[in-house]
Short mmCIF file of C-alpha atoms in Angstrom, two decimals:
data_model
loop_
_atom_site.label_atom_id
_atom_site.label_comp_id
_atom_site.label_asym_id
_atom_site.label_seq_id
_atom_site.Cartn_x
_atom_site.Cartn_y
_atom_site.Cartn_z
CA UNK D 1 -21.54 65.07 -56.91
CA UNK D 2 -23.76 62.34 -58.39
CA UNK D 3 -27.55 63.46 -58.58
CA UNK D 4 -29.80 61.37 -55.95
CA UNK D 5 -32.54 61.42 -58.42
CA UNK D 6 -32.07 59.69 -61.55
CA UNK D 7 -34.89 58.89 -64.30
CA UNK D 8 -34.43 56.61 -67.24
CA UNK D 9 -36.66 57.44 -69.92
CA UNK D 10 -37.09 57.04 -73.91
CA UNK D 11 -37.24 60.64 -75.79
CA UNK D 12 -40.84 60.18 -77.32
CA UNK D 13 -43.22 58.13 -74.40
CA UNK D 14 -45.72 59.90 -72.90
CA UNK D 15 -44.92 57.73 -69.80
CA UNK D 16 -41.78 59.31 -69.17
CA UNK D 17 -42.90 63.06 -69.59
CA UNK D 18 -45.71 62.82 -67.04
CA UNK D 19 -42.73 62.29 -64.64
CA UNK D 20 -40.32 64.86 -65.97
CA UNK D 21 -43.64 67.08 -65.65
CA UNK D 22 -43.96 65.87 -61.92
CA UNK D 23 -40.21 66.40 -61.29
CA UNK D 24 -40.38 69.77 -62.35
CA UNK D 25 -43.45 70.94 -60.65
CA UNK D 26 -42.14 70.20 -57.35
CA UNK D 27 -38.12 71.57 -58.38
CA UNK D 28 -36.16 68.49 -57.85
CA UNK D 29 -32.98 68.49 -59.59
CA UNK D 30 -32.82 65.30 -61.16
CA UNK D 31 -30.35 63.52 -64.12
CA UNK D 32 -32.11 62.12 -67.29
CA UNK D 33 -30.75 59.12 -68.76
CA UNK D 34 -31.44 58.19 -72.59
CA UNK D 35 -32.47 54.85 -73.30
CA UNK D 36 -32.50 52.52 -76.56
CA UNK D 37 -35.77 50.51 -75.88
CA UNK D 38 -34.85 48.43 -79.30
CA UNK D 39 -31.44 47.98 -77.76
CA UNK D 40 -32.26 47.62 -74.38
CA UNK D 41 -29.14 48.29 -71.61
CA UNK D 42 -28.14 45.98 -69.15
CA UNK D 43 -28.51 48.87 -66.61
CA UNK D 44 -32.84 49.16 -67.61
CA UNK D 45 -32.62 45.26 -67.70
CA UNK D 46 -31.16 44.97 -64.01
CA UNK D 47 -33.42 47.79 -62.96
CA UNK D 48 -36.76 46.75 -64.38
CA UNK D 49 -36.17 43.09 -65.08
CA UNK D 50 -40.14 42.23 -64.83
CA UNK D 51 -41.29 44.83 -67.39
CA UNK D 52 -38.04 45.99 -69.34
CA UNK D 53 -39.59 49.27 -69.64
CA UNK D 54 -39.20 53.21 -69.04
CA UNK D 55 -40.00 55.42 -67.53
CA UNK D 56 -37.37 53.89 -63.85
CA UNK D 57 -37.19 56.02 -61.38
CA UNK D 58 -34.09 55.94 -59.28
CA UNK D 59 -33.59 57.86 -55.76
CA UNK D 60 -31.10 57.42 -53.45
CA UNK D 61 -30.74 53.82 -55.00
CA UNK D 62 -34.56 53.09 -54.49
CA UNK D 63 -36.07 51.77 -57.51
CA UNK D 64 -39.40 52.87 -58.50
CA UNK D 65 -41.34 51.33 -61.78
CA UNK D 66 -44.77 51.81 -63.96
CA UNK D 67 -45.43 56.11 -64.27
CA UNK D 68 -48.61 56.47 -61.88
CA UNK D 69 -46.63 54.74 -58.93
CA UNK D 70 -44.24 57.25 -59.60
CA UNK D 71 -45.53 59.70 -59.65
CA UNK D 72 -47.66 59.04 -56.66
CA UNK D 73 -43.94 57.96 -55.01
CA UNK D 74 -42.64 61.65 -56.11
CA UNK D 75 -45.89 63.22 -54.06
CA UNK D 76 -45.35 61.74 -51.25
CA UNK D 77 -41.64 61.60 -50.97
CA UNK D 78 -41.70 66.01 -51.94
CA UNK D 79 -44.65 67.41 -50.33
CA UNK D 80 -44.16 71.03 -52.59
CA UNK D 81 -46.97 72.07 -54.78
CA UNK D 82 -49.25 68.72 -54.06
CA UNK D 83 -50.42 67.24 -57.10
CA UNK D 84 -52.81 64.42 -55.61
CA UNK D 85 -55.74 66.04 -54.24
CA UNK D 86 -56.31 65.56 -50.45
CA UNK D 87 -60.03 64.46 -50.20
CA UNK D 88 -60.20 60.71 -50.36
CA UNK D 89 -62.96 60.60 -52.91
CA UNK D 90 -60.94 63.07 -55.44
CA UNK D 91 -58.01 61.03 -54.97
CA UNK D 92 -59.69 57.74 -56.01
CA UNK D 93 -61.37 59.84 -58.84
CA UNK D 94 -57.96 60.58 -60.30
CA UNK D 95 -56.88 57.35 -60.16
CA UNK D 96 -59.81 56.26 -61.94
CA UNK D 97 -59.72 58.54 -64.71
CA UNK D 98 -55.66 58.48 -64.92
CA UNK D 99 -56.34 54.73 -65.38
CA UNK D 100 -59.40 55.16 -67.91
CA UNK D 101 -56.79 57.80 -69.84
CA UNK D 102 -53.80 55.12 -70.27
CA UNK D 103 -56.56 52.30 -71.51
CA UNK D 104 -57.99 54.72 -74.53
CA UNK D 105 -54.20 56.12 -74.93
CA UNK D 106 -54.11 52.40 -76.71
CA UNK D 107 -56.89 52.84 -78.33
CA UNK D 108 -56.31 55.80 -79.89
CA UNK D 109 -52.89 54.58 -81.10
CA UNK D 110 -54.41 51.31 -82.54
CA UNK D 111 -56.96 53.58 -84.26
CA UNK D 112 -53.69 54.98 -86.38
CA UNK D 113 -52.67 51.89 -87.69
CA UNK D 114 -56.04 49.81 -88.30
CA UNK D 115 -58.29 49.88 -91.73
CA UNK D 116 -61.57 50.01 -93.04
CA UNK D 117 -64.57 48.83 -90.33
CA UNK D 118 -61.71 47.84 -87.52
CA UNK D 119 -59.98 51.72 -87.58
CA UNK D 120 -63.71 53.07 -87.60
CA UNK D 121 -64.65 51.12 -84.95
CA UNK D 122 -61.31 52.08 -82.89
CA UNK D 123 -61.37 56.08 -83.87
CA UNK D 124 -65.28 55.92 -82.58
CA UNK D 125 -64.21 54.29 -79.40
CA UNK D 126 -61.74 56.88 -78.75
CA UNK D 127 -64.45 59.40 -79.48
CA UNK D 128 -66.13 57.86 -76.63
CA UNK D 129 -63.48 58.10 -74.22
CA UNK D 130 -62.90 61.90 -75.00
CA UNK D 131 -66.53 62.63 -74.76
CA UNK D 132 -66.27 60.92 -70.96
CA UNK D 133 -63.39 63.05 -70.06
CA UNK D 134 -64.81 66.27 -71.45
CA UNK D 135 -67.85 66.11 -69.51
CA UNK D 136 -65.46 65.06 -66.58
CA UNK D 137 -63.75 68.26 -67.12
CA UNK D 138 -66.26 70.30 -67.51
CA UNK D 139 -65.62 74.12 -66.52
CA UNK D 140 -62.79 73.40 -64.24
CA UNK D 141 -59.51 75.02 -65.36
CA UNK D 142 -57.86 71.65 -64.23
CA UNK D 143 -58.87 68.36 -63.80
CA UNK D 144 -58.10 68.94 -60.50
CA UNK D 145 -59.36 72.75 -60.78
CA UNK D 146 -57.60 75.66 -60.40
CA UNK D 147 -54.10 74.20 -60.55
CA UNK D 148 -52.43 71.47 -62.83
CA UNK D 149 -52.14 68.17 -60.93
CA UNK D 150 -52.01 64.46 -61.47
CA UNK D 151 -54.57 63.92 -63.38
CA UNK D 152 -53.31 66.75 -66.38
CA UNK D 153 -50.30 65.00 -66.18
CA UNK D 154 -51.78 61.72 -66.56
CA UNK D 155 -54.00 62.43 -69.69
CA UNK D 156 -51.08 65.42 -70.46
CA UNK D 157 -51.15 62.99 -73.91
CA UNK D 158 -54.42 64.32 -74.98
CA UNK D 159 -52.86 67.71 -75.52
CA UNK D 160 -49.60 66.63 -77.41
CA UNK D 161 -49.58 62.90 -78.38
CA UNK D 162 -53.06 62.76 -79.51
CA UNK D 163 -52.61 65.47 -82.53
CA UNK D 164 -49.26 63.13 -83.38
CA UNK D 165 -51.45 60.27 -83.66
CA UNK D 166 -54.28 61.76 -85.09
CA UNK D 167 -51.90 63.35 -88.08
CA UNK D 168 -49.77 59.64 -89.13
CA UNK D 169 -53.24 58.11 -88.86
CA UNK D 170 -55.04 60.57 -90.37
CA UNK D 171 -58.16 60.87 -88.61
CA UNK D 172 -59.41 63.69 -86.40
CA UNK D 173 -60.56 62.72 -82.91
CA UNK D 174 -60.78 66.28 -81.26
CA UNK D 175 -62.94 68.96 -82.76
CA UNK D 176 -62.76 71.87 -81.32
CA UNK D 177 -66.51 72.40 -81.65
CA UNK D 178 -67.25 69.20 -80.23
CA UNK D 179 -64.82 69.26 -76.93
CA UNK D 180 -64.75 72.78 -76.23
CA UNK D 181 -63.69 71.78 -72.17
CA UNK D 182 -60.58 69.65 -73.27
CA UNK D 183 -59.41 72.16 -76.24
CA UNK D 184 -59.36 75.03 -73.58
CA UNK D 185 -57.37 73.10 -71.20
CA UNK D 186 -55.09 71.84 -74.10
CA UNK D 187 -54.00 75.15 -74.39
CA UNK D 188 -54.11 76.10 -71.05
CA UNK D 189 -51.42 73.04 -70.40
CA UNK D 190 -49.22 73.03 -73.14
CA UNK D 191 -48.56 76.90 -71.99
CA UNK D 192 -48.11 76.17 -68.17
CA UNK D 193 -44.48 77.07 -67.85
CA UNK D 194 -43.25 73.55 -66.76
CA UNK D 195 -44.80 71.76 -69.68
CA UNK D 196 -43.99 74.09 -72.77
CA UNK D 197 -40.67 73.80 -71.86
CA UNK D 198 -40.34 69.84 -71.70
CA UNK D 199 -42.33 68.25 -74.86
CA UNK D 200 -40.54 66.02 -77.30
CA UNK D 201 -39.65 67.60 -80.91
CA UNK D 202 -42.64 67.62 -82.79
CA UNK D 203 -41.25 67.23 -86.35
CA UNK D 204 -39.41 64.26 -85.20
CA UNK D 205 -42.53 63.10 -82.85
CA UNK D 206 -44.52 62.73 -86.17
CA UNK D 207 -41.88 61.21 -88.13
CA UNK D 208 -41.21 58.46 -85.46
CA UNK D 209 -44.64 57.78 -84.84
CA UNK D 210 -45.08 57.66 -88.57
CA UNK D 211 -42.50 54.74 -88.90
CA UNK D 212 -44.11 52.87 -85.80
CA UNK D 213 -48.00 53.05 -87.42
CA UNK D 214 -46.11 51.34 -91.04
CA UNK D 215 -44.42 48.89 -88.96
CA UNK D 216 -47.48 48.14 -87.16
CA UNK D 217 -50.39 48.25 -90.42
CA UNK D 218 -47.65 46.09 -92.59
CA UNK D 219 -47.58 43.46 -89.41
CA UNK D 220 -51.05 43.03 -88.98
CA UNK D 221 -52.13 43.08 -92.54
CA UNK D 222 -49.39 41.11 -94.19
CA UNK D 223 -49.09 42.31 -98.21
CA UNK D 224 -51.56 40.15 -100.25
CA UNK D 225 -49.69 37.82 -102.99
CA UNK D 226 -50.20 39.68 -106.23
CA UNK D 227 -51.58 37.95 -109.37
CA UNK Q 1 -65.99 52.84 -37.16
CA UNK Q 2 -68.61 54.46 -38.74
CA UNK Q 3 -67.78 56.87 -41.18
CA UNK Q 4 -71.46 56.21 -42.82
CA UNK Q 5 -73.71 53.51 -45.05
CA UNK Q 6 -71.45 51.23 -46.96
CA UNK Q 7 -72.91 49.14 -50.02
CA UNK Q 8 -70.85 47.17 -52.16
CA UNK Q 9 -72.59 46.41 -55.57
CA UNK Q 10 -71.10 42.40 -55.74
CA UNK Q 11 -70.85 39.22 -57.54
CA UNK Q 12 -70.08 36.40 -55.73
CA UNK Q 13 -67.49 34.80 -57.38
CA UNK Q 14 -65.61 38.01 -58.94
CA UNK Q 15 -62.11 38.43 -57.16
CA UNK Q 16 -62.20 42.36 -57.49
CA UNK Q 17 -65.31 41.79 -55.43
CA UNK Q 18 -63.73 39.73 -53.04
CA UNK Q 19 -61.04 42.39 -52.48
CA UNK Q 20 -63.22 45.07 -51.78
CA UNK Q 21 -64.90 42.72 -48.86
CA UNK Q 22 -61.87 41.65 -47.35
CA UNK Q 23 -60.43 45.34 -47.49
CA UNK Q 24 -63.62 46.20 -45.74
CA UNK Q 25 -63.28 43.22 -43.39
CA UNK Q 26 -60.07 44.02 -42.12
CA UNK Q 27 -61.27 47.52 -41.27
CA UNK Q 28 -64.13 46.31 -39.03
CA UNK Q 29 -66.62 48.69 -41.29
CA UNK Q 30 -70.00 47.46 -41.58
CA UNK Q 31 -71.23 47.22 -45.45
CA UNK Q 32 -73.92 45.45 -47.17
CA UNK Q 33 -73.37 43.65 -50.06
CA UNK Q 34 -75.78 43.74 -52.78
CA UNK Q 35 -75.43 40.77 -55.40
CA UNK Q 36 -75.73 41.60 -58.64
CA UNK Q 37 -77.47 39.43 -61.55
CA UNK Q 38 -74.62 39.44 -63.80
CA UNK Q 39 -76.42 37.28 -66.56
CA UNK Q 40 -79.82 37.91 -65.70
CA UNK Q 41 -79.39 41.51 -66.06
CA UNK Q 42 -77.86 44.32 -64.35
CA UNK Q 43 -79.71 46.77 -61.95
CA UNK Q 44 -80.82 49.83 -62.79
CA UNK Q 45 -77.97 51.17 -59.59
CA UNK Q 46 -75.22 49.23 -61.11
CA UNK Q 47 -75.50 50.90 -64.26
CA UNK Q 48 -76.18 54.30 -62.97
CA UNK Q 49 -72.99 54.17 -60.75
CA UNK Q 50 -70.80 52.70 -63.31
CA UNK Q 51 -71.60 54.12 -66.71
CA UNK Q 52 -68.22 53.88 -68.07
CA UNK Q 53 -67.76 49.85 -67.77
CA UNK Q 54 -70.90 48.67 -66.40
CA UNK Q 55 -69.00 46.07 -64.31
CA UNK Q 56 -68.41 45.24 -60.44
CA UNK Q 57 -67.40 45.86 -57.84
CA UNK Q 58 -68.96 48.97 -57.12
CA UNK Q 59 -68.75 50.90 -53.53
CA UNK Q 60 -71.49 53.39 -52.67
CA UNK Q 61 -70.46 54.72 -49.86
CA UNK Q 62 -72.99 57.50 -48.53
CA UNK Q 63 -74.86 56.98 -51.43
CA UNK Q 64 -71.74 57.90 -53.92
CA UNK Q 65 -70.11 55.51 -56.02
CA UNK Q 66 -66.38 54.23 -56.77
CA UNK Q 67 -65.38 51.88 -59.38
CA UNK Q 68 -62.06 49.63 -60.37
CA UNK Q 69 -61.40 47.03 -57.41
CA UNK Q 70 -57.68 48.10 -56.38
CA UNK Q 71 -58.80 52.34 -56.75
CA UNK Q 72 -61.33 51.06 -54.04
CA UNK Q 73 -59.24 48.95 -51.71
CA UNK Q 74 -56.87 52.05 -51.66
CA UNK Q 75 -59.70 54.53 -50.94
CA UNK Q 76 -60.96 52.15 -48.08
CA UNK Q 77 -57.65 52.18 -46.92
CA UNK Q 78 -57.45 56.18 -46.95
CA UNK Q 79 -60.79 56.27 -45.12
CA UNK Q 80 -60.44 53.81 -42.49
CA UNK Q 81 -56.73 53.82 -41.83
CA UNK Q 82 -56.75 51.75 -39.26
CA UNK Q 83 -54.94 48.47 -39.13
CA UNK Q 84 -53.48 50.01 -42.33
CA UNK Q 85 -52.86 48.06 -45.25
CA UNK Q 86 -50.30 50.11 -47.04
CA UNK Q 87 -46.81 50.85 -45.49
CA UNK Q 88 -46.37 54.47 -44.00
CA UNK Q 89 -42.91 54.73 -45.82
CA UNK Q 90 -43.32 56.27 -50.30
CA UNK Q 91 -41.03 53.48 -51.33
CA UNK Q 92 -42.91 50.70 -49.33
CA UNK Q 93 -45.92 52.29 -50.82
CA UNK Q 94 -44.63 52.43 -54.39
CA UNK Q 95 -43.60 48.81 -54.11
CA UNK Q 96 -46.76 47.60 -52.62
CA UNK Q 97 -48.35 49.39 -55.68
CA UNK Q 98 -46.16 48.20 -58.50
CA UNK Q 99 -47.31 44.29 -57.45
CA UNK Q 100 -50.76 45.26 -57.33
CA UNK Q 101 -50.53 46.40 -60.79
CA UNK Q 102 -48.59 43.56 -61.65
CA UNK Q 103 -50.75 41.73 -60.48
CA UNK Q 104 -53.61 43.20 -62.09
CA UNK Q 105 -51.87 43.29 -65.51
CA UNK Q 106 -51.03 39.50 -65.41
CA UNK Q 107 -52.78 37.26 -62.74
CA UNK Q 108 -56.42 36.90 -64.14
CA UNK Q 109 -55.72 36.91 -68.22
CA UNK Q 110 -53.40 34.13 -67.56
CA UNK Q 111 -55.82 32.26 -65.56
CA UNK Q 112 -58.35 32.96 -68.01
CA UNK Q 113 -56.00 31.30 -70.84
CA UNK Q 114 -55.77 28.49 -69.11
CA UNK Q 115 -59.87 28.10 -68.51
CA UNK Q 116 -60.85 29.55 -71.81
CA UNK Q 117 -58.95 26.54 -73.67
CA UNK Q 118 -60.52 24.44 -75.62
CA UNK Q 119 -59.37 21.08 -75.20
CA UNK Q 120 -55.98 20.23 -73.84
CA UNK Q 121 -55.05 23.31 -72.04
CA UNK Q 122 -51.39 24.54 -74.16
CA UNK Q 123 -48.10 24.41 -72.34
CA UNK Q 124 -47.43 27.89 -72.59
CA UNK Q 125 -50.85 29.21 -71.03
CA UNK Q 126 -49.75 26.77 -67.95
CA UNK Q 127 -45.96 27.88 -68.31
CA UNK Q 128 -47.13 31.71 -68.54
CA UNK Q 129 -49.32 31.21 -65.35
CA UNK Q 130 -46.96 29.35 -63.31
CA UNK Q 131 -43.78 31.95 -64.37
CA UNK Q 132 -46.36 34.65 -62.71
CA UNK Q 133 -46.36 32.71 -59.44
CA UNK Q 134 -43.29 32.33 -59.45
CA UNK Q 135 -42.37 35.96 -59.75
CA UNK Q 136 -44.49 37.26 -57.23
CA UNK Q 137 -42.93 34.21 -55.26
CA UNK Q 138 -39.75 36.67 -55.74
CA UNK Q 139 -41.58 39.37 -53.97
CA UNK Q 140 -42.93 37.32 -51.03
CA UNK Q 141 -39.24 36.75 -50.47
CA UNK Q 142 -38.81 35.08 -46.81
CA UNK Q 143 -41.64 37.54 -46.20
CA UNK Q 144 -45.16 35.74 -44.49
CA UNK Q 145 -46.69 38.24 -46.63
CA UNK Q 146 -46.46 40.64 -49.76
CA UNK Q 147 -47.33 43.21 -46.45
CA UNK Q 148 -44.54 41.85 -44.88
CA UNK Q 149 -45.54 40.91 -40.86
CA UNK Q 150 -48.72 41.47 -41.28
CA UNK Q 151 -51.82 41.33 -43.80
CA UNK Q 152 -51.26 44.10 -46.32
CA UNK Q 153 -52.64 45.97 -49.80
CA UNK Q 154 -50.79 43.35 -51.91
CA UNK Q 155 -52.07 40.31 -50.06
CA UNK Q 156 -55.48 42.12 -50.27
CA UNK Q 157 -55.20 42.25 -53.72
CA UNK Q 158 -53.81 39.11 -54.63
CA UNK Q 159 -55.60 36.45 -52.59
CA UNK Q 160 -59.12 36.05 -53.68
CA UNK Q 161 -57.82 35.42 -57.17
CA UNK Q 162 -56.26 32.29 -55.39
CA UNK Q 163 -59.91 31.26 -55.42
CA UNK Q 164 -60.20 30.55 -59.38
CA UNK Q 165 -56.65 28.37 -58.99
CA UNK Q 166 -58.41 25.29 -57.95
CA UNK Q 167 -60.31 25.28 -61.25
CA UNK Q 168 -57.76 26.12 -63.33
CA UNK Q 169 -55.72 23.13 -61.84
CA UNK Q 170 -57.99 21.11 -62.85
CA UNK Q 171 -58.08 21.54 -66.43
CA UNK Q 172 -54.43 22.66 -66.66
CA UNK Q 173 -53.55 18.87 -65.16
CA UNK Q 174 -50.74 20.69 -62.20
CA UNK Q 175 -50.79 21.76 -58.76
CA UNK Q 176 -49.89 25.25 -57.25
CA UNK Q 177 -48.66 23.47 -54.60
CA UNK Q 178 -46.32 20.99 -56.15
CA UNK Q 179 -44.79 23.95 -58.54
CA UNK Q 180 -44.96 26.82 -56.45
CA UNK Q 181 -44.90 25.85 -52.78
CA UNK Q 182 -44.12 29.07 -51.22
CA UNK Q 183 -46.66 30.79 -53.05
CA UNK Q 184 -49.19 27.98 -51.94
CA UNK Q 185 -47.59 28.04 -48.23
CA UNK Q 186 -48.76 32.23 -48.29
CA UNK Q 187 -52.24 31.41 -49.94
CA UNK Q 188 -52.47 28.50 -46.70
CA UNK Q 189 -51.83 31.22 -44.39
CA UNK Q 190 -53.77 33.97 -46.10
CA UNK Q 191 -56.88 31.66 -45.15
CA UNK Q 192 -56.33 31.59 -41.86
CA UNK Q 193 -57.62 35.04 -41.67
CA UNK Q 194 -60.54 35.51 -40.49
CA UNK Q 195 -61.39 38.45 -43.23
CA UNK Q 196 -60.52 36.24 -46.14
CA UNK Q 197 -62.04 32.85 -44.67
CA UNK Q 198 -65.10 34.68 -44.77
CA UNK Q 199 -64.99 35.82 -48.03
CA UNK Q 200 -63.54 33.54 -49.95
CA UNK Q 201 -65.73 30.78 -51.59
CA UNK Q 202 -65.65 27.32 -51.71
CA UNK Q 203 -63.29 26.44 -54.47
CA UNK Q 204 -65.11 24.07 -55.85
CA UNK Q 205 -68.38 26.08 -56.06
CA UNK Q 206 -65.80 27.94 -58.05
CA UNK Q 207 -65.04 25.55 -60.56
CA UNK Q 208 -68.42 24.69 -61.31
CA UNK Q 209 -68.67 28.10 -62.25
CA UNK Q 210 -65.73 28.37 -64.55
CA UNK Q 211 -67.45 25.02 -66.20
CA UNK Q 212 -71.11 26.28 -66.60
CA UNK Q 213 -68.93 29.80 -67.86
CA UNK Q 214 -67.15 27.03 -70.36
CA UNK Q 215 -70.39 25.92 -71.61
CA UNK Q 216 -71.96 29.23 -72.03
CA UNK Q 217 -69.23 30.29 -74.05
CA UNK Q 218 -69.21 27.23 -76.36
CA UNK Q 219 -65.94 25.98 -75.04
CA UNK Q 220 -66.98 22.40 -73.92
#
């Protein structure tokens, strides 16, 4: 029998995994279907014709796009282990911050492939951002507190992503003496059961994220005519 | 209605502004709006309750602040559910969500490509702008509105940028109305509403805005 729940994803986004995280947590059974992004399908083409992009979730033929609508979609529709808080003002403060997380999840990633006063500039502004979530964190266990919840799985990319991009562009964002809050929860999430179990390869991570940052520096700063 | 003292920290010719008003509006909750002196300088609240962009709209509510216009339409909508603004059903919800970040993503960079030009105003900033419309045109469907029957989150989110479309008319030498007549037929009826009538400014008030922002930014 076909599976109601379908997700389309691409093997190394951090988009996707926050829903396989989400999909987990609450135990539905779901099928995950590989996608080419550089090759796009005509099935991800029909399905997300505005954006072209993964993560699409599909249930029961309902089409859901963009990662935070689905995951607030998979809360609702599977009311298991909650992962949006209840309290109106906690809710809007994980929006906010899941928002914040994907702006400076840019900004980190142009930091890898930038040079000279424009990288500096970028790594600093990331330094920024984690210095906002680690006071944001705080003592809490979670973002949320004592359980893992939307907001870890929003800014889950801090705790695996963030080292990738920190090693192809060789800069170092998180010291550990400097964000105490966020290297305790790194640890904390990347040994929750559901998550150690679903993170992309890092060997290959690196490597593909290495090939992305050359792409990227050799665009921008096109080789200089030698003399 | 009340659920306690509602401020909203304001600007009067920001849409995200105008979003938060009309959400409020809608609810029948009392708020005071505090303008802010966006070039003059901001107060000392504004930058105590929004530390991380400085910007508004901000909602105090009790005292305790919220930031990012469409995080604070939805928590209005949580607080003060009644008439709602989002669908009861998850998919309705997730739809009504993925246009309001579609709209968000797209709707005000392309009108600000189209305003920010210098001289003639190039055919893909217009083309860009009026392929927008014409997507969300897609979503309106036969629909009155993006809510469907009634006045909903999307609409909410989407109409008081409708205000800055006048000006960018103007220097983009088209008409909303002549390219995208559905989407100007939902705008028409949009207005009728009390909530937005109220809220939304005169639209050329607007544009000598955008032309004063032109000069200020050395565009003229």
């Amino acid at each position: 029998m076909a599976k109601e729940v379908k997700l389309l994803g691409f093997w190394t986004s951090p988009y996707v995994y926050r829903v396989e995280w989400a999909l987990k947590l609450k135990g539905v059974d779901y099928e995950y279907l590989e996608e080419d992004i550089f090759n796009k399908s005509t099935r991800l083409l029909e399905l997300n014709p505005i954006h072209k992009k993964v993560p699409v979730l599909v249930h029961d033929k309902k089409v859901i796009l963009e990662s935070h609508v689905i995951l607030e979609y998979i809360d609702e529709t599977w009311e298991q282990n909650p992962l949006l808080p209840k309290d109106p003002r906690e809710r809007a403060m994980a929006r906010f911050w899941a928002k914040y997380g994907d702006e400076k999840l840019l900004s980190a990633w142009k930091a890898t492939w930038l040079k000279g006063e424009e990288k500096a500039k970028a790594v600093e502004e990331s330094i920024e951002a984690l210095e906002k979530i680690e006071e944001e964190l705080k003592e809490k266990k979670y973002f949320e507190g004592e359980g893992i919840g939307y907001l870890d799985l929003a800014l889950g990319w801090i705790a695996y992503w963030l080292p990738v991009m920190e090693k192809v562009g060789s800069m170092q964002l998180l010291k550990e003496e400097k964000f105490p809050a966020i290297t305790s929860w790194i640890s904390k999430f990347l040994s929750h059961p559901v998550i150690k179990d679903k993170l992309p390869p890092w060997d290959e991570l690196v490597v593909y994220f290495d090939e992305k940052r050359e792409a990227r520096y050799n665009s921008y700063y096109p080789k200089q005519r030698e003399n | 209605m009340s659920k306690g003292e509602v401020v909203v920290l304001d600007f009067w010719v920001s849409p995200f502004c105008m979003r938060v008003k009309i959400a409020l509006e809608e609810k029948g909750v009392e708020y005071e709006g505090r303008e802010e002196d966006l070039f003059g300088g901001k107060s000392e609240l504004l930058l105590k309750s929004n530390p991380i962009y400085q910007k508004v709209p901000v909602l105090l509510h009790n005292g305790k602040p919220l930031c990012e216009s469409t995080t604070i339409v939805s928590y209005i909508d949580e607080v003060w559910p009644s008439p709602p603004l989002l669908p009861p059903c998850a998919y309705g919800r997730a739809q009504a969500r993925f246009w309001a970040d579609f709209i968000d993503k797209k709707v005000f960079d392309a009108v600000g490509k189209i305003w920010r030009s210098k001289g003639k105003v190039a055919e893909s900033a217009k083309e860009e702008f009026l392929e927008i419309l014409k997507q969300l045109e897609g979503a309106l469907g036969e629909k009155d509105y993006f809510g469907g029957d009634s006045f909903g989150f999307v609409d909410v989110i989407a109409i008081p940028l409708t205000s800055w479309f006048h000006a960018v008319e103007k220097f983009g030498g088209f008409k909303v109305e002549d390219e995208c007549p559905k989407f100007s037929a939902w705008m028409k009826k949009c207005m009728q509403k009390e909530s937005v009538a109220k809220i939304i400014p005169d639209p050329e008030k607007v544009y000598e805005f955008v032309i004063m922002m032109r000069k200020m930014q050395g565009i003229e």
